[in-house]
PDB file of C-alpha atoms in Angstrom:
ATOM      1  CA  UNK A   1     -11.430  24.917 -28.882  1.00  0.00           C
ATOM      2  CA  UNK A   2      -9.373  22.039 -28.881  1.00  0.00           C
ATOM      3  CA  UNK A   3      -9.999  18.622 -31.195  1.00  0.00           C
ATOM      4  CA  UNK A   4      -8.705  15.598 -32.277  1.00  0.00           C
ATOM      5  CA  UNK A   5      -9.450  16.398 -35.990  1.00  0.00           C
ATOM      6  CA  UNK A   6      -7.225  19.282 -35.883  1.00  0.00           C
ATOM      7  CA  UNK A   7      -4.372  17.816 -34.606  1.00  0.00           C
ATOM      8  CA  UNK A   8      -1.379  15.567 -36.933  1.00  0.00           C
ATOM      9  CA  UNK A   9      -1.586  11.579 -37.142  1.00  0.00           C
ATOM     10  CA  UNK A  10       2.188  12.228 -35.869  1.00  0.00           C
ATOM     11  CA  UNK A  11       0.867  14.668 -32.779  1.00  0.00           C
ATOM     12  CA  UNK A  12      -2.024  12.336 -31.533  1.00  0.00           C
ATOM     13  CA  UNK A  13       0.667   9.323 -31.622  1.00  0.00           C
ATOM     14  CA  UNK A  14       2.876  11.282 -30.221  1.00  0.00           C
ATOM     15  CA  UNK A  15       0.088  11.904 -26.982  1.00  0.00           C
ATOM     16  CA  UNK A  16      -0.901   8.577 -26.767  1.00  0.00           C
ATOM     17  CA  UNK A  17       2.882   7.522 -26.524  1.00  0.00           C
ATOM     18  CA  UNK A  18       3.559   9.998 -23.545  1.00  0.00           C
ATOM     19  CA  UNK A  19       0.774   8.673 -21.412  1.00  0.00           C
ATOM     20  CA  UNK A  20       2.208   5.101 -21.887  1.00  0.00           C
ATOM     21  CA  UNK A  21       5.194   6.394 -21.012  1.00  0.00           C
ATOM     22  CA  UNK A  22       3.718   7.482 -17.554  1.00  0.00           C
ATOM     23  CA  UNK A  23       2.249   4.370 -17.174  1.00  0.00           C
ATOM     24  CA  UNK A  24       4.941   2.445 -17.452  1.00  0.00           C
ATOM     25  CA  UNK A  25       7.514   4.774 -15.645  1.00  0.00           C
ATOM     26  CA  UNK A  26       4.977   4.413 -12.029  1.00  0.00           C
ATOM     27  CA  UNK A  27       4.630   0.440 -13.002  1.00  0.00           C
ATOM     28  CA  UNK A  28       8.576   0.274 -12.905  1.00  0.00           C
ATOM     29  CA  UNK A  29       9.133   2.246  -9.856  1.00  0.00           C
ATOM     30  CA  UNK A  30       6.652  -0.080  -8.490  1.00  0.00           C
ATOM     31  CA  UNK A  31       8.227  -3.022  -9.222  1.00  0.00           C
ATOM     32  CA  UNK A  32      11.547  -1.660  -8.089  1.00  0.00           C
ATOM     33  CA  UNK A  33      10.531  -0.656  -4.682  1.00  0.00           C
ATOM     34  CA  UNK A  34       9.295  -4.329  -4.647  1.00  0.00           C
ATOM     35  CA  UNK A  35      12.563  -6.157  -5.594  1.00  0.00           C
ATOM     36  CA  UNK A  36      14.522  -3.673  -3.127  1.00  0.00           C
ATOM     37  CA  UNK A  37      12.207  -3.649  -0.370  1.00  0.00           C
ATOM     38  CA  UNK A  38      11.499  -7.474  -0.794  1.00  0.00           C
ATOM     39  CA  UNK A  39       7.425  -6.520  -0.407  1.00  0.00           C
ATOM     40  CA  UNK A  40       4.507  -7.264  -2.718  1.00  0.00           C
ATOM     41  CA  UNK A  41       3.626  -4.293  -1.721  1.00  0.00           C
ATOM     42  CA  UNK A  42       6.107  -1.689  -0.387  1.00  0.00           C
ATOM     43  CA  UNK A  43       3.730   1.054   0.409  1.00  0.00           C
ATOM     44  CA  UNK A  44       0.269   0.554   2.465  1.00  0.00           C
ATOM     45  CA  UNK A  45      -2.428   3.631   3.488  1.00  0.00           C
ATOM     46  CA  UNK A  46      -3.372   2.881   6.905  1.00  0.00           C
ATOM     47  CA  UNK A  47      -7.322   2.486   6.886  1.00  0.00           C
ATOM     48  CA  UNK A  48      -8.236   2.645  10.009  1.00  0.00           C
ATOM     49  CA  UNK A  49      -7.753   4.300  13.507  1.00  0.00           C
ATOM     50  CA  UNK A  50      -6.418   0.836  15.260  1.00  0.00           C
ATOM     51  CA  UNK A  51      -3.101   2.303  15.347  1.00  0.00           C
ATOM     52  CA  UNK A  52      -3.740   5.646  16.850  1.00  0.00           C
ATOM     53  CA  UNK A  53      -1.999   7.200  18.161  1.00  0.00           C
ATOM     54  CA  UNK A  54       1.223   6.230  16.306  1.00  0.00           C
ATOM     55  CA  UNK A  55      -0.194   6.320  12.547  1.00  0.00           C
ATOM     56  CA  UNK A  56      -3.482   7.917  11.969  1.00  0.00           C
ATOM     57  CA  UNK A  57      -5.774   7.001   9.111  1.00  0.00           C
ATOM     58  CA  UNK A  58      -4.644   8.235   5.721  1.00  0.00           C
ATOM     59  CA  UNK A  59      -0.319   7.968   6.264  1.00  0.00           C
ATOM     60  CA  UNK A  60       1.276   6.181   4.090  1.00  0.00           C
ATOM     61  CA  UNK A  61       3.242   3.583   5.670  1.00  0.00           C
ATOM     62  CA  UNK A  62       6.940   2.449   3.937  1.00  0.00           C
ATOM     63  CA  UNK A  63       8.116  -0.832   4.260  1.00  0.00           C
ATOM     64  CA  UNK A  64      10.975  -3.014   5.068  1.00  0.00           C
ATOM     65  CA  UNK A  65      10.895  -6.793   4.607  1.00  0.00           C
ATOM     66  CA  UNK A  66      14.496  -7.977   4.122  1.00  0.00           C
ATOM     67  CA  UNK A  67      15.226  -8.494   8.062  1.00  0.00           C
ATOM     68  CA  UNK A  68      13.115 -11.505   9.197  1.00  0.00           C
ATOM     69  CA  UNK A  69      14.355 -11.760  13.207  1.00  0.00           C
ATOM     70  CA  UNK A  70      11.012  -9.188  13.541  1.00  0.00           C
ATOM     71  CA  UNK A  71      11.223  -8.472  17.606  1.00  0.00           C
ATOM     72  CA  UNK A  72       8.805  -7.035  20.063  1.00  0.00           C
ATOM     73  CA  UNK A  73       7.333  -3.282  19.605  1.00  0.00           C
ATOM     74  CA  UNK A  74       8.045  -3.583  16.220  1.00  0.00           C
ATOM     75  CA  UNK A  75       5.075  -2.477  13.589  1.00  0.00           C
ATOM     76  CA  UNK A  76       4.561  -4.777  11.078  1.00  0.00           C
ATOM     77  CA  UNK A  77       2.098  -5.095   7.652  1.00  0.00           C
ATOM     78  CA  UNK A  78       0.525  -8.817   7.671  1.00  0.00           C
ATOM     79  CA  UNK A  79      -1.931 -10.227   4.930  1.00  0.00           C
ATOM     80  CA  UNK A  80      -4.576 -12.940   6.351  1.00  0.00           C
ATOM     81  CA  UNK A  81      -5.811 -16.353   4.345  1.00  0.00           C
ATOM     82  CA  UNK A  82      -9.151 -14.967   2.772  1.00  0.00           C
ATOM     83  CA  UNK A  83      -9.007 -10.980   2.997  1.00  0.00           C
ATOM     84  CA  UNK A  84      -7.549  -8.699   0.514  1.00  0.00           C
ATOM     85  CA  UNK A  85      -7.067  -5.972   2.956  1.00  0.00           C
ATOM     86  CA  UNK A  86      -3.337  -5.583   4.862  1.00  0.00           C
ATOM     87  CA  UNK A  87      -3.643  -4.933   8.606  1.00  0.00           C
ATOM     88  CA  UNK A  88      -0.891  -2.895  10.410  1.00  0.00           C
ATOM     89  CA  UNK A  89      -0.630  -3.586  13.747  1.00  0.00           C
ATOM     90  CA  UNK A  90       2.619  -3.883  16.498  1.00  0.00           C
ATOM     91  CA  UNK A  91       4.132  -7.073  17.657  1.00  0.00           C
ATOM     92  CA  UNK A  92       3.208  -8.058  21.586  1.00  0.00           C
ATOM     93  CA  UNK A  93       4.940 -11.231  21.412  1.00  0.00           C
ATOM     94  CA  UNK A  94       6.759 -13.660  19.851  1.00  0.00           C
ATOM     95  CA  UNK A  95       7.259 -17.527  19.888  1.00  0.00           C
ATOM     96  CA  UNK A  96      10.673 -19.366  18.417  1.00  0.00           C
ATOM     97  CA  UNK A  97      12.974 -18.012  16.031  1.00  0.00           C
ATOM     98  CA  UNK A  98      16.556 -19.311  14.895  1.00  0.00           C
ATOM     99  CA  UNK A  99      15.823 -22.334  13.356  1.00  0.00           C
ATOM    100  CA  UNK A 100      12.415 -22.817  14.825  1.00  0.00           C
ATOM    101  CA  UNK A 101       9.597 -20.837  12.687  1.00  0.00           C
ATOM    102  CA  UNK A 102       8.836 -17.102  14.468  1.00  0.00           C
ATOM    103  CA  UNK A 103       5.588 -17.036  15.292  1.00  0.00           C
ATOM    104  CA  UNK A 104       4.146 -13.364  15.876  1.00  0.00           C
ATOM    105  CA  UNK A 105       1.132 -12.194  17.985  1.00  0.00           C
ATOM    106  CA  UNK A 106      -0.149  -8.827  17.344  1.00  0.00           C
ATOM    107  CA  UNK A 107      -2.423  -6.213  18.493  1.00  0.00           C
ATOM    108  CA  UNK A 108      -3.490  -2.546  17.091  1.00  0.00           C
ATOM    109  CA  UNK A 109      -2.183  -0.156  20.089  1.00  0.00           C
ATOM    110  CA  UNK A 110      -5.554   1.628  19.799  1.00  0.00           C
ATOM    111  CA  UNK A 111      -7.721  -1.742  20.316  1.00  0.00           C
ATOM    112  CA  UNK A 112      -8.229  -3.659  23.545  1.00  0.00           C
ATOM    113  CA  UNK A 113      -7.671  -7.306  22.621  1.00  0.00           C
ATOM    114  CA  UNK A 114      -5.315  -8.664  20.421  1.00  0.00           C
ATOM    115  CA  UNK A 115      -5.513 -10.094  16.686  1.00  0.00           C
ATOM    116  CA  UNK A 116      -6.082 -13.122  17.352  1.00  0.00           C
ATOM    117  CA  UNK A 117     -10.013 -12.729  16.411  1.00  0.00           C
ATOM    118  CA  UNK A 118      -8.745 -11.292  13.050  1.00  0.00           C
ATOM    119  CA  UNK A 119      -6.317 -14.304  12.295  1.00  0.00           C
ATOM    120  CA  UNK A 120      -7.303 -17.233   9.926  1.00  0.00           C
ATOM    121  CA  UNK A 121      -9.604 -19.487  11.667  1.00  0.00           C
ATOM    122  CA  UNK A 122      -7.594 -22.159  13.347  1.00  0.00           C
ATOM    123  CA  UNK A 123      -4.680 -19.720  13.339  1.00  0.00           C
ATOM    124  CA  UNK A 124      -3.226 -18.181  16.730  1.00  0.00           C
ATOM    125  CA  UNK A 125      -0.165 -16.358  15.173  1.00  0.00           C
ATOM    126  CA  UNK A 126       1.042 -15.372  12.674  1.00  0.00           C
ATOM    127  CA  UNK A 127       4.119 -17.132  10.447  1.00  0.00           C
ATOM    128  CA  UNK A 128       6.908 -14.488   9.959  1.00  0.00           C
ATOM    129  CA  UNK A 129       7.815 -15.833   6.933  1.00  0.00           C
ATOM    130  CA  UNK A 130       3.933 -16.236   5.119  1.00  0.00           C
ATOM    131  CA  UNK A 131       2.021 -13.912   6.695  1.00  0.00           C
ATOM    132  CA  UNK A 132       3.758 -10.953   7.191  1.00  0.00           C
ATOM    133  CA  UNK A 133       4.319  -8.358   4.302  1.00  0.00           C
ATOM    134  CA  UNK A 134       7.126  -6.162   5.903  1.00  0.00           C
ATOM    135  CA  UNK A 135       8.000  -4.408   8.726  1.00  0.00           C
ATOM    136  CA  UNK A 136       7.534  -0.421   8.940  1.00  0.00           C
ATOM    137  CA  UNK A 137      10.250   1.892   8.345  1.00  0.00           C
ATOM    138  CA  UNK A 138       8.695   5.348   7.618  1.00  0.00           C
ATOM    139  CA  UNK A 139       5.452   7.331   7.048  1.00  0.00           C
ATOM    140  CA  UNK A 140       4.184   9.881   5.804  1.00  0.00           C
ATOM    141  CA  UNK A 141       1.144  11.441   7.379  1.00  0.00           C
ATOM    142  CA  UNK A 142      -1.889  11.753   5.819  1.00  0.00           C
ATOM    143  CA  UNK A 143      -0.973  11.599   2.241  1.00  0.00           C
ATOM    144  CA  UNK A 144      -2.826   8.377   1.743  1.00  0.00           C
ATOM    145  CA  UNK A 145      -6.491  10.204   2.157  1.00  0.00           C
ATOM    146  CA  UNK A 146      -6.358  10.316  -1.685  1.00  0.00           C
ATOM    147  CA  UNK A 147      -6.097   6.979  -1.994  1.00  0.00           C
ATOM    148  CA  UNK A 148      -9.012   6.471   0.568  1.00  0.00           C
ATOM    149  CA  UNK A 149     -10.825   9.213  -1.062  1.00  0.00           C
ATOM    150  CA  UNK A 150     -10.925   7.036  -4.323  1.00  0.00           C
ATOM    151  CA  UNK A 151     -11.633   3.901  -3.012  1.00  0.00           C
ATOM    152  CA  UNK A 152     -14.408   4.748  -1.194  1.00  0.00           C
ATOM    153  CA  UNK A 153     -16.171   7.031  -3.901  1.00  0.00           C
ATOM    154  CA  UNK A 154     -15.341   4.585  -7.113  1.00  0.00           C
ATOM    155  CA  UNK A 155     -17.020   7.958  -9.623  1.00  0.00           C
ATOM    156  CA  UNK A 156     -14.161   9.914  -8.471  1.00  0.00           C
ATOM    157  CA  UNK A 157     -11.608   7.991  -9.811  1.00  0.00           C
ATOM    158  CA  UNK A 158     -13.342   7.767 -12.870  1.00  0.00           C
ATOM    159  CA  UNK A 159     -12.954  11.402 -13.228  1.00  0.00           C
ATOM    160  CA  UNK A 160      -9.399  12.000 -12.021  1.00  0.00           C
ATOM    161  CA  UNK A 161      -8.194   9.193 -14.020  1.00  0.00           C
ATOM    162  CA  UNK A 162     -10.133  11.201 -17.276  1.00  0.00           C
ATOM    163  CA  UNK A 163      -8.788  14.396 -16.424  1.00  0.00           C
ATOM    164  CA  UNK A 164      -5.157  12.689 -16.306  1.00  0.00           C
ATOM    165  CA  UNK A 165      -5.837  11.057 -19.611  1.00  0.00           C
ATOM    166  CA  UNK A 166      -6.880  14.656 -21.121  1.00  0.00           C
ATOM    167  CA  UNK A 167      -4.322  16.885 -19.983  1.00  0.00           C
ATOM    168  CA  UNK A 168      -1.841  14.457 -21.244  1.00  0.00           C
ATOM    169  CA  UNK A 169      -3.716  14.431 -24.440  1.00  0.00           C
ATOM    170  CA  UNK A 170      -4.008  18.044 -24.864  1.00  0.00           C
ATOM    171  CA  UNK A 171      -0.614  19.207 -23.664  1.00  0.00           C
ATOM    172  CA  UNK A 172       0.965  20.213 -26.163  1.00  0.00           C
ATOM    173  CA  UNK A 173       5.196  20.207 -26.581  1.00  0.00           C
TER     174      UNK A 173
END
């Protein structure tokens, strides 16, 4: 049976300083996909079925935020004044550009109407260079149901993070 008392000052140190390093290691390649994709957040789970049938709940969306002349059909990530939550939806039009602001209006392919309901109040589009978090690139299908998994049942994470924490404890080198 494994315990803490029977292991070295030197091996319990020597744990603690391997999960750090793990810690650290995803923070960094977090923050690097930021600076090179120019995104607060390179990599969004879609959440809902809006987009169906191009993305389907649970893919993991990658994105691209260093071109800013965003143009029609285009799928883009966009954060609204007073919500936490991202919304990916596809651009059905667009207002200005060059050295006017470009305005955006979109609309979920799998919904009727378009965003402007969801918008800011007072807001009819959205500012390319505020609102929108980047433009999509890639997916990858329905890797992101983890991520939904855990947010909607909070105990699981709980547990996954403390069997994590464990096996990185108890491995031993």
């Amino acid at each position: 049976m494994f315990s803490f008392s029977t292991m070295q000052p030197r091996q319990v140190l020597t744990q603690v300083l391997n999960f750090a390093l793990i810690l650290s290691t995803a923070f960094m390649l977090w923050k690097g996909l930021s600076v090179l994709a120019d995104s607060p957040s390179p990599i969004v789970v879609v959440l809902s079925g809006s987009m169906e049938p191009a993305f389907q709940r649970g893919d993991i969306l990658l994105l691209w935020n260093r071109g800013m002349d965003t143009q029609i059909g285009e799928v883009v990530v966009y954060n609204v004044k007073g919500k936490d939550i991202p919304i990916v939806h596809r651009v059905v039009r667009r207002f200005g550009g060059g050295d006017k602001v470009l305005k955006l209006l979109t609309k979920g392919d799998n919904n009727l109407a378009d965003d402007t309901e969801l918008y800011a109040r007072g807001q009819a589009y959205l500012d390319r260079s505020k609102d929108v978090i980047g433009s999509v690139v890639g997916y990858i299908p329905f890797v992101g149901y983890v991520t939904i998994l855990l947010s909607e049942h909070p105990w699981l994470k709980t547990v996954m993070l403390g069997l994590m924490g464990l096996m990185v404890v108890i491995q031993r080198e």
